[in-house]
Tab-separated table of C-alpha atoms in Angstrom:
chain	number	residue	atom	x	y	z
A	1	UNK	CA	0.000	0.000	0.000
A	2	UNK	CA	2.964	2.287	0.034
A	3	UNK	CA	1.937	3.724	-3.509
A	4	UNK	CA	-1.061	4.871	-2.264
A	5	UNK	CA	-1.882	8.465	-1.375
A	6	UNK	CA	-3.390	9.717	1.870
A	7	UNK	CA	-7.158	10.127	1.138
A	8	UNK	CA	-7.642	13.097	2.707
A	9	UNK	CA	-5.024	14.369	0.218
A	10	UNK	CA	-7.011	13.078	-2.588
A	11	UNK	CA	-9.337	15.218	-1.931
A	12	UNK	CA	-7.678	17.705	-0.833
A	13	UNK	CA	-9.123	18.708	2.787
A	14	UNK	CA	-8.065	18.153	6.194
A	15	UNK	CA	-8.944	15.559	8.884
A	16	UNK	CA	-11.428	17.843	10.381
A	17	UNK	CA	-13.417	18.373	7.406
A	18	UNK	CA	-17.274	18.227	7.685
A	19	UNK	CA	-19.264	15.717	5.430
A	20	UNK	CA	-20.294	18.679	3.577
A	21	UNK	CA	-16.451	19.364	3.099
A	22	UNK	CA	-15.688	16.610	1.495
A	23	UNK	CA	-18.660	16.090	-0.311
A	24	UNK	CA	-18.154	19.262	-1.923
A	25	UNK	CA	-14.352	18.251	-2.675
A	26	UNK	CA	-15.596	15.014	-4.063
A	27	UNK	CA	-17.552	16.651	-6.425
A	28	UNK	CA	-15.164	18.987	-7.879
A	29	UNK	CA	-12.590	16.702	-8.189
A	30	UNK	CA	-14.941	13.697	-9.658
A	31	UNK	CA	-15.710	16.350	-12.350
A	32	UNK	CA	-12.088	17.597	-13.289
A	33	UNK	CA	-11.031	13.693	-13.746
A	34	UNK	CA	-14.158	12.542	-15.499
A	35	UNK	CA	-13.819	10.101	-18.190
A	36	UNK	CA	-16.524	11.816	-19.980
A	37	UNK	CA	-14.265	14.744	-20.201
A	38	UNK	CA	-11.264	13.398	-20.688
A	39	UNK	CA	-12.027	10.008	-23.395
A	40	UNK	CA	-8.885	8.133	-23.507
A	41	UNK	CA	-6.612	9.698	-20.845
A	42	UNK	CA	-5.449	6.663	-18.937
A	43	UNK	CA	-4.035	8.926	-16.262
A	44	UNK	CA	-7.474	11.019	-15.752
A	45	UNK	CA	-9.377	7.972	-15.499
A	46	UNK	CA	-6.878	6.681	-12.554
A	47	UNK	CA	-7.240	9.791	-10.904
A	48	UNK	CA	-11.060	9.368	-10.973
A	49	UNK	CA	-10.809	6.007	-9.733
A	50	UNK	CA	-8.903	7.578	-6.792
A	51	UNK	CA	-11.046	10.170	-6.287
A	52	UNK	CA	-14.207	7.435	-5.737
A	53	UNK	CA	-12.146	4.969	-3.401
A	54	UNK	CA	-10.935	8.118	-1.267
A	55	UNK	CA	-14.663	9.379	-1.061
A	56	UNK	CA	-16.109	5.460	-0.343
A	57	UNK	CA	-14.033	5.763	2.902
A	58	UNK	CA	-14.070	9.119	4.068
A	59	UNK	CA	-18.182	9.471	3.417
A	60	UNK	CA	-18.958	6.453	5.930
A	61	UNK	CA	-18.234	7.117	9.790
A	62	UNK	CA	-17.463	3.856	10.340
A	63	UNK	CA	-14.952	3.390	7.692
A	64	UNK	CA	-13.478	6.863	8.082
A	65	UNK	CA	-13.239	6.138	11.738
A	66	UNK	CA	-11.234	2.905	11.188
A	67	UNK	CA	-8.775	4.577	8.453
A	68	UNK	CA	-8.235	7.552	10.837
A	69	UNK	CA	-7.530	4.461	13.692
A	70	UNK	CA	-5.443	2.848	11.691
A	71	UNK	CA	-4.772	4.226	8.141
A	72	UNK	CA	-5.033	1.939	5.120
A	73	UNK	CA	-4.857	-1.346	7.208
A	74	UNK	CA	-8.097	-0.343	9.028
A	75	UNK	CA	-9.923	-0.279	5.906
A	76	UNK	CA	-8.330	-3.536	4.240
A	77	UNK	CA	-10.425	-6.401	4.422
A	78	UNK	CA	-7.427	-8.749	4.294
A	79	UNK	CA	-5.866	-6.878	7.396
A	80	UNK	CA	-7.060	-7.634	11.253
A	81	UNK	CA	-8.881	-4.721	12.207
A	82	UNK	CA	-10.562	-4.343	8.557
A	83	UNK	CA	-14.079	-5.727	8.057
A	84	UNK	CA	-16.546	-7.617	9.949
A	85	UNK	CA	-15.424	-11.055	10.121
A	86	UNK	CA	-11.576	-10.776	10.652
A	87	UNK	CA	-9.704	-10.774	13.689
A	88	UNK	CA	-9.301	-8.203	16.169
A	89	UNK	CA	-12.796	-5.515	17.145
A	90	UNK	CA	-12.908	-3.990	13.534
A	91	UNK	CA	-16.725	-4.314	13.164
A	92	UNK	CA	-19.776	-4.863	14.371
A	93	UNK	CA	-19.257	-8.473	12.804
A	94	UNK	CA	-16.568	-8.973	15.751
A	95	UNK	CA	-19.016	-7.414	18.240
A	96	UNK	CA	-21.682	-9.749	17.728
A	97	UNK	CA	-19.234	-12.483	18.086
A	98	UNK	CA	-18.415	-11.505	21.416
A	99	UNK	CA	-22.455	-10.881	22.531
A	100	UNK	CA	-22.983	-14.828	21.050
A	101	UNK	CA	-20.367	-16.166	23.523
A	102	UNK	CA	-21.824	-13.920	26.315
A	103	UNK	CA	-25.426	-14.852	25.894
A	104	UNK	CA	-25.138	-17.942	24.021
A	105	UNK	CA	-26.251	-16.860	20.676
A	106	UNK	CA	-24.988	-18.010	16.952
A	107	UNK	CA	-26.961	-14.374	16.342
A	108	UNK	CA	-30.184	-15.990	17.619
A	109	UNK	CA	-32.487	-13.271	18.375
A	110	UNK	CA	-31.323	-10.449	20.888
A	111	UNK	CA	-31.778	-10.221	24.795
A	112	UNK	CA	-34.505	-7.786	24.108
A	113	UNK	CA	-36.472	-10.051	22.109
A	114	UNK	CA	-36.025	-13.656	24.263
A	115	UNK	CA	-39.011	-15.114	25.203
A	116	UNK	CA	-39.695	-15.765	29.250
A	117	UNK	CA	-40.189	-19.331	27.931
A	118	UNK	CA	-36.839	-20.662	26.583
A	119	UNK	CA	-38.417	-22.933	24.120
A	120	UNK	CA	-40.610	-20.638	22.415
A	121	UNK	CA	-39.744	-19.804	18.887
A	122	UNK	CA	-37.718	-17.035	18.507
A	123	UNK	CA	-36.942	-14.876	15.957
A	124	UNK	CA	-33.446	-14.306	14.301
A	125	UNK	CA	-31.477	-11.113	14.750
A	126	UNK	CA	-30.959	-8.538	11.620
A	127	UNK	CA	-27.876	-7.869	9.717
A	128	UNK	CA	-26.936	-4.388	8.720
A	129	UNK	CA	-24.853	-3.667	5.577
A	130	UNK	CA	-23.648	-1.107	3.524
A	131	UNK	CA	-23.339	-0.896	-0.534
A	132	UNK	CA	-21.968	1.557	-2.536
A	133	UNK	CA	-23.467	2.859	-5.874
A	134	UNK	CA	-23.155	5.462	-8.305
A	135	UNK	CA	-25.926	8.546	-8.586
A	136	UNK	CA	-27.107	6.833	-12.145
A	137	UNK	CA	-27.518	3.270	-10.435
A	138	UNK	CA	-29.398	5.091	-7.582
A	139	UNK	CA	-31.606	6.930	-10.383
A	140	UNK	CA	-32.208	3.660	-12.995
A	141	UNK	CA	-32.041	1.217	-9.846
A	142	UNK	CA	-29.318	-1.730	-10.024
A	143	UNK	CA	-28.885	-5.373	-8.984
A	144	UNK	CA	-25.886	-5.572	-6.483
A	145	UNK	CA	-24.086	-8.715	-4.826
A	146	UNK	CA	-23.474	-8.315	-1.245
A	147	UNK	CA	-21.411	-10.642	1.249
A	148	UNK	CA	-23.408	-11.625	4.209
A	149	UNK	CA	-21.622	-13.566	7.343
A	150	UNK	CA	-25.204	-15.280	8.760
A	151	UNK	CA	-26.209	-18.046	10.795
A	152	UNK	CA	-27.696	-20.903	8.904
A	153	UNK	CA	-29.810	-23.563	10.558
A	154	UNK	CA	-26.862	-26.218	10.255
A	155	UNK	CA	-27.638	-28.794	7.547
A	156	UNK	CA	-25.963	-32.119	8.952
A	157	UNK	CA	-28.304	-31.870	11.827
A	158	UNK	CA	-31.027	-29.185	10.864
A	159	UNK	CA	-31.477	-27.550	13.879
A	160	UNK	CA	-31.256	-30.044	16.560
A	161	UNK	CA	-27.742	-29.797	17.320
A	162	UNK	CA	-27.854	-33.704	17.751
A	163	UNK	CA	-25.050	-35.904	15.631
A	164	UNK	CA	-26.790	-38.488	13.252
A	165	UNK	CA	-28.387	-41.409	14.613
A	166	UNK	CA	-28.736	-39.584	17.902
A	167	UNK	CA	-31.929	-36.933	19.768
A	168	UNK	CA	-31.960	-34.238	22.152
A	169	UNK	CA	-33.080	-35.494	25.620
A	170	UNK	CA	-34.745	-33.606	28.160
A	171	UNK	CA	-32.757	-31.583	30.281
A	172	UNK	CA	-32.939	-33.463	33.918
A	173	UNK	CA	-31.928	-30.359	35.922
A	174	UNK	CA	-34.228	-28.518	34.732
A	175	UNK	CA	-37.254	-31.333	33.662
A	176	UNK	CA	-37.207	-28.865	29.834
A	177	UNK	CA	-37.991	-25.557	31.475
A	178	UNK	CA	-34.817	-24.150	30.651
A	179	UNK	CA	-34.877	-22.325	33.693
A	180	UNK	CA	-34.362	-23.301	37.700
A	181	UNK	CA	-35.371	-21.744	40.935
A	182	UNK	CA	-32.529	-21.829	43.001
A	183	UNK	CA	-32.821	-20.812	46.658
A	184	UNK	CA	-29.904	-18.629	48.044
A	185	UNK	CA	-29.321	-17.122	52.132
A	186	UNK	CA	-29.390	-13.528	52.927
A	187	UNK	CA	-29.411	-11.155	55.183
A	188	UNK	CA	-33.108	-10.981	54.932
A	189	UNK	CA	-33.508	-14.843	55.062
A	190	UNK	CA	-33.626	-16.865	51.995
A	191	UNK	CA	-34.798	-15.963	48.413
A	192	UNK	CA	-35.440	-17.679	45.694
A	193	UNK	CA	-34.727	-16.802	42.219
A	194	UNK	CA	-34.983	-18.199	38.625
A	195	UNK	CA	-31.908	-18.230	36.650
A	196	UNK	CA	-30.855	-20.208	33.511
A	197	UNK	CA	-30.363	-23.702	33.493
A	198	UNK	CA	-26.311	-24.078	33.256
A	199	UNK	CA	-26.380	-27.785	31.584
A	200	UNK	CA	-29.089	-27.212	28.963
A	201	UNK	CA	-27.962	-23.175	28.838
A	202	UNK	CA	-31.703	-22.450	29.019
A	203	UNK	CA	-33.046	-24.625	25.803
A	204	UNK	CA	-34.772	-27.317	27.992
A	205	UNK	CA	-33.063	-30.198	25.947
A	206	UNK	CA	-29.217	-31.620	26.434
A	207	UNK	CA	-27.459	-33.669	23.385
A	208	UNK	CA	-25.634	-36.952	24.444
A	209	UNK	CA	-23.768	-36.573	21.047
A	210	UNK	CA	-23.502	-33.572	19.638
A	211	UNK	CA	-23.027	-32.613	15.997
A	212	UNK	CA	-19.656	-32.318	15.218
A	213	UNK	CA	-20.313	-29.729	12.067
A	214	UNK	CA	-22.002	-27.785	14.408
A	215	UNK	CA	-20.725	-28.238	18.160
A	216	UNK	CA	-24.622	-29.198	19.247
A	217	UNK	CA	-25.796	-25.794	19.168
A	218	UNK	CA	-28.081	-26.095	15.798
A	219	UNK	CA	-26.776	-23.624	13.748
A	220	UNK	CA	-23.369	-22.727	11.503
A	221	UNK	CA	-21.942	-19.566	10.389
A	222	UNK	CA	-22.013	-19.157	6.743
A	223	UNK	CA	-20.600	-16.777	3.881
A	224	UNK	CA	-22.791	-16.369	1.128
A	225	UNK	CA	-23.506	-13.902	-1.653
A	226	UNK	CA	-26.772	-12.362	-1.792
A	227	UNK	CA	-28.172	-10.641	-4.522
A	228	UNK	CA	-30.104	-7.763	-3.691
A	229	UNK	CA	-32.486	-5.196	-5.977
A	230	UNK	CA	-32.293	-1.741	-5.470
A	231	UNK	CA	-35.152	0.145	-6.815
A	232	UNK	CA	-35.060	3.105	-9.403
A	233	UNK	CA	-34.880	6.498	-8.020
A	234	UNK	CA	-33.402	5.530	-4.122
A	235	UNK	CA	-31.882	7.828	-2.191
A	236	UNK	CA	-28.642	8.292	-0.419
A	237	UNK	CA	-29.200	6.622	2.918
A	238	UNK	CA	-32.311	4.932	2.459
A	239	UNK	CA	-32.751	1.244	3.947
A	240	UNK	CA	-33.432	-1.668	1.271
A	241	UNK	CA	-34.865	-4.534	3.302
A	242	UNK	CA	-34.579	-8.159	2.596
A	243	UNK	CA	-36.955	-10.104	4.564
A	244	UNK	CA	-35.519	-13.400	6.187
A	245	UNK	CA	-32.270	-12.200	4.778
A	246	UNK	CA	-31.080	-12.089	8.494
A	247	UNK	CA	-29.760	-14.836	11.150
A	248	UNK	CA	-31.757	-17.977	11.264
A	249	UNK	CA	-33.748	-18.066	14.187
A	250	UNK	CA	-34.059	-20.658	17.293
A	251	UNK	CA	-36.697	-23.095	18.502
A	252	UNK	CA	-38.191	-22.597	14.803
A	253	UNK	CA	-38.643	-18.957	14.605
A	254	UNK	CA	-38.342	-17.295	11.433
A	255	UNK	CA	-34.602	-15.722	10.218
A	256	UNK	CA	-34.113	-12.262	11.128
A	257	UNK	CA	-34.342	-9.527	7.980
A	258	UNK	CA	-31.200	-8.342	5.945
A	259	UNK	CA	-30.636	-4.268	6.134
A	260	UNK	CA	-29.108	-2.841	3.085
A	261	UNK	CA	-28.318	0.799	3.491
A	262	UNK	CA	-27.694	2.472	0.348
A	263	UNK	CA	-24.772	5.071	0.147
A	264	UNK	CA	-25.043	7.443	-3.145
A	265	UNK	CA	-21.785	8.679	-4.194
A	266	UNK	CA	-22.609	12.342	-5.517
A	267	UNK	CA	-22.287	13.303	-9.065
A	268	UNK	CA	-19.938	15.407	-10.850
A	269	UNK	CA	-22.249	17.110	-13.081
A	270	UNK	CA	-26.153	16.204	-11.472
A	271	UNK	CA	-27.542	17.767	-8.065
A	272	UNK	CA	-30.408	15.919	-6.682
A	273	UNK	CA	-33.315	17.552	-4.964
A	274	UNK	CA	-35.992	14.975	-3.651
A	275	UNK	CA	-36.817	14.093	-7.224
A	276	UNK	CA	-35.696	16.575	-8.701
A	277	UNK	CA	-32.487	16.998	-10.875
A	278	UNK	CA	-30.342	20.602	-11.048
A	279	UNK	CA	-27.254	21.320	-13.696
A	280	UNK	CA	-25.452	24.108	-14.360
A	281	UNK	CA	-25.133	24.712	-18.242
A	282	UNK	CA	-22.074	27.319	-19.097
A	283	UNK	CA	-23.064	29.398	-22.875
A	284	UNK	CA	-21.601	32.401	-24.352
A	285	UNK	CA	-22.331	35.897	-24.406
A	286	UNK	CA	-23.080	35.350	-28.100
A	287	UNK	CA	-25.973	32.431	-27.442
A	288	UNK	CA	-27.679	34.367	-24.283
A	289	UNK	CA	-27.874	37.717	-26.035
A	290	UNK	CA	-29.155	35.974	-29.882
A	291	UNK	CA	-30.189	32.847	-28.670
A	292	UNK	CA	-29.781	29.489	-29.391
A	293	UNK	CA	-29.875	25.318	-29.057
A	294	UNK	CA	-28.528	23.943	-27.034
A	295	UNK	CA	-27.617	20.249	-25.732
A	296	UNK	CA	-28.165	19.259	-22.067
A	297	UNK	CA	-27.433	16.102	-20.177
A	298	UNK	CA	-30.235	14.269	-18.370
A	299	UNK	CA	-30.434	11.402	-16.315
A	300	UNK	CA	-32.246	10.043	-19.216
A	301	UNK	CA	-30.058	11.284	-22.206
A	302	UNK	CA	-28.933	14.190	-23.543
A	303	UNK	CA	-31.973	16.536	-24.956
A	304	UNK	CA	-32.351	19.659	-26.815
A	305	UNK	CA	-33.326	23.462	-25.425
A	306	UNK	CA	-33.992	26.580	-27.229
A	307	UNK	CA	-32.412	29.661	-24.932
A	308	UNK	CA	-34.378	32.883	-25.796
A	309	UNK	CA	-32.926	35.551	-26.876
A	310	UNK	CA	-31.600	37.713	-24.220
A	311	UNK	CA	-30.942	35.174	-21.507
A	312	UNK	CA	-29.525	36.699	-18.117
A	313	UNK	CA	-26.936	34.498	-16.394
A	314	UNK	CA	-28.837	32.699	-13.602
A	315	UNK	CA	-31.503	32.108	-15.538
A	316	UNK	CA	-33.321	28.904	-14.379
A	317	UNK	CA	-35.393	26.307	-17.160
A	318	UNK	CA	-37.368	23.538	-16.005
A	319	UNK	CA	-37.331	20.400	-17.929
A	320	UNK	CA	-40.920	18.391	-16.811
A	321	UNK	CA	-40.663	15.015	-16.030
A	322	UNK	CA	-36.984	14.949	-17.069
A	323	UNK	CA	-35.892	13.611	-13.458
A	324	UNK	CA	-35.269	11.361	-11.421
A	325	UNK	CA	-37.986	8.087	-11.518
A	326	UNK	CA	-40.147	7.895	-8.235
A	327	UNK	CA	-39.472	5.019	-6.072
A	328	UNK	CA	-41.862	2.092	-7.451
A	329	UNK	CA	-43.746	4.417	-9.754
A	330	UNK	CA	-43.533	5.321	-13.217
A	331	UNK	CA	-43.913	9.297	-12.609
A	332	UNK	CA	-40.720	11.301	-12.650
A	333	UNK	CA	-39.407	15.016	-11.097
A	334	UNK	CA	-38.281	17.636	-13.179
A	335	UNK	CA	-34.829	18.568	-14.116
A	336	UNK	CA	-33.866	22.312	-13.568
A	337	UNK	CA	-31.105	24.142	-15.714
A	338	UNK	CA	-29.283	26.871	-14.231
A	339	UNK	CA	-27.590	28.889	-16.841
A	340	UNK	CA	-24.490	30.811	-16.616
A	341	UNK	CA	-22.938	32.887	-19.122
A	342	UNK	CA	-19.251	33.093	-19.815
A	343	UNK	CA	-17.568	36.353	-20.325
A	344	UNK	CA	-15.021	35.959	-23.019
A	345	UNK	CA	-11.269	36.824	-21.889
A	346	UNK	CA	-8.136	37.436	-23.349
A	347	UNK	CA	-9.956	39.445	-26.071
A	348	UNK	CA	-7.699	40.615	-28.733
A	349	UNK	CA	-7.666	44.606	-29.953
A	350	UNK	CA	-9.954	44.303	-32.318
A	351	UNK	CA	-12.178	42.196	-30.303
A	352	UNK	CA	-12.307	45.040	-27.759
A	353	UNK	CA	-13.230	47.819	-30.723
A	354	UNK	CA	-15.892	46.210	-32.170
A	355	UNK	CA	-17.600	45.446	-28.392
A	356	UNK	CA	-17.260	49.569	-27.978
A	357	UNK	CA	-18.237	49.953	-30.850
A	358	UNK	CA	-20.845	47.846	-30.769
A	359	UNK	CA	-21.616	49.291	-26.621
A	360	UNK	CA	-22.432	52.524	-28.799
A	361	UNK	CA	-24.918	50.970	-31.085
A	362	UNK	CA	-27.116	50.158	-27.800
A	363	UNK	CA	-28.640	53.713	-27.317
A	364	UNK	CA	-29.357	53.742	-31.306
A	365	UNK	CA	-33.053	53.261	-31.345
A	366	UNK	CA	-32.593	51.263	-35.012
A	367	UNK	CA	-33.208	47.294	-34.309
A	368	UNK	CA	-31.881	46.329	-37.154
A	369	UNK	CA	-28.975	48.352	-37.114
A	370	UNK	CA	-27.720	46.749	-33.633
A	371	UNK	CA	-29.069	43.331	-35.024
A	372	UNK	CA	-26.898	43.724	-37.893
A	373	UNK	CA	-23.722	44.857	-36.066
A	374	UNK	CA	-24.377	42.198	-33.844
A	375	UNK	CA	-24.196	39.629	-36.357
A	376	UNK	CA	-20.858	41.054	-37.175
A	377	UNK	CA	-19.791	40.601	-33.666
A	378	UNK	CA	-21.185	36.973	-33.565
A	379	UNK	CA	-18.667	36.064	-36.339
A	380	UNK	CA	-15.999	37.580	-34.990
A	381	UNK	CA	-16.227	35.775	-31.719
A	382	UNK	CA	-17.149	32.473	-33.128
């Protein structure tokens, strides 16, 4: 990783920068690298691709907080502290982890959610991921394939935790409860309280022989690759839910629900507004002050616009239904063009005559006197 460039100097802002910082920075340096503008400039093209991975990091707080921990390695999934799964407390992967051995879990639904009867069904605990996408995937929508680390019912013994040609007994201590009063001597006399069962760890049933793929406990963690559909038109920090996508639950309870959250990177050219679309057009003096067509980018294509004659920079158009698709609808939002007008520079001498010259022809009350001169002007500046 030693070719690699600090992020934060990627983008060029400091470690305290805001998320509006460096979404701003993002932006403007997305668009000075853009393929689009630069077809066939190997170099560009790296620097945009340098531009995205710095901005992938430093736009999510978890990931930003690991590479300002730790620096590349924190954000490496091949390196200890990097994602959930590998060693060390990197995620919240290794967090859970820890909770299973605590409360006994393989991910099996939380504390908050256990029944008062051990044996009850329960349901499965959700898993929370991230995915990246572009601002046109978020606007046309976009199949993705996601790595999940779950907890599968295990298949050698499907569910029971009990090795082949063996069952699940009832727990003696407890008689299948799960739970046992125990009486203990105070101060105040004796008191009784429930507690867990210690030999059946609360699930009413012990295993003689336990599964070996699965240690007797009924479920495996698993890697697998989930496809998941993101609609047309989401937004940056919606929540695409996957129902039973989540850890399998216990005693028969239905799997908990997968939790895609959907990060937008911004676009170098498009502003979105709810559903709405807003671009900044640059013409010349010549096309505000005679008019003219001209070509805009959409999310849908490029289209073509007539600017009237005498257009004032700032100028706003809106282009109905030429936004962004609603979320499981066929209606769209509009697209608004913001037009601003450059001011030619480095005129020459005679450039700078014939705009007096022309500047003089503006109190002269003759139309088609100025129109004519100003057709004069147009082909000298074009």
């Amino acid at each position: 990783m030693a070719d690699k460039r600090d992020y934060y100097e990627v983008l060029g802002v400091s470690k305290s920068a805001s998320d509006d910082e460096i979404k701003k920075a993002f932006r403007k340096m997305a668009k000075q690298y853009h393929p689009d503008l630069h077809p066939g400039d190997k170099e560009a093209e790296e620097k945009f691709k340098e531009v995205n991975e710095a901005y992938e990091i430093l736009s999510n707080p978890d990931k930003k907080a690991k590479y300002d921990q730790f620096g590349f390695a924190g954000v490496d999934p091949n390196f200890g502290t990097g994602a959930a799964g590998a060693g060390g407390f990197g995620g919240f992967g290794d967090m859970g982890d820890i909770f299973d051995t605590i409360f006994g879990g393989f991910g099996f639904g939380g504390g908050s959610r256990a029944s008062a009867n051990p044996n009850a069904p329960q349901r499965g605990s959700d898993i929370r991921v991230n995915a990246n996408i572009d601002f046109m995937e978020a606007c046309k929508g976009k199949t993705v394939k996601i790595k999940v680390n779950k907890t599968v019912v295990c298949p050698d013994c499907h569910g029971s935790g009990a090795a082949a040609g063996s069952s699940q007994k009832t727990c003696p201590d407890c008689n299948g409860k799960g739970q046992r009063v125990v009486t203990q001597q105070s101060l105040f006399g004796s008191v009784r309280q429930v507690v867990t069962c210690e030999r059946c760890r609360g699930k009413g049933k012990i295993v003689d022989t336990p599964c070996k793929k699965c240690g007797g406990q009924g479920a495996v963690k698993n890697a697998q690759e989930v496809e998941v559909s993101i609609p047309a038109g989401i937004a940056d920090g919606q929540i695409v839910r996957l129902a039973g996508g989540g850890n399998a639950g216990r005693n028969g309870g239905p799997s908990g629900d997968l939790m895609v959250s959907i990060n937008v990177r911004p676009d170098p050219i498009f502003e979105r507004d709810g559903y709405d679309v807003w671009t900044e057009i640059p013409i010349t003096y010549t096309q505000a002050a005679l008019g003219d067509e001209i070509t805009i980018p959409t999310v849908d294509g490029k289209v073509t616009y007539t600017v009237p004659e005498g257009t004032q920079t700032g100028t706003v158009f809106r282009l109905r239904g030429k936004g962004i698709q609603k979320v499981h609808s066929s209606s769209h939002g509009d697209h608004y063009v913001r037009v601003n007008i450059e001011v030619p520079r480095n005129l020459s001498k005679d450039q700078k005559n014939m705009l007096k010259d022309f500047e003089k022809t503006m109190s002269d009350k003759n139309y088609a006197k100025r129109k004519s001169f100003f057709d004069k002007l147009k082909d000298k500046f074009s």
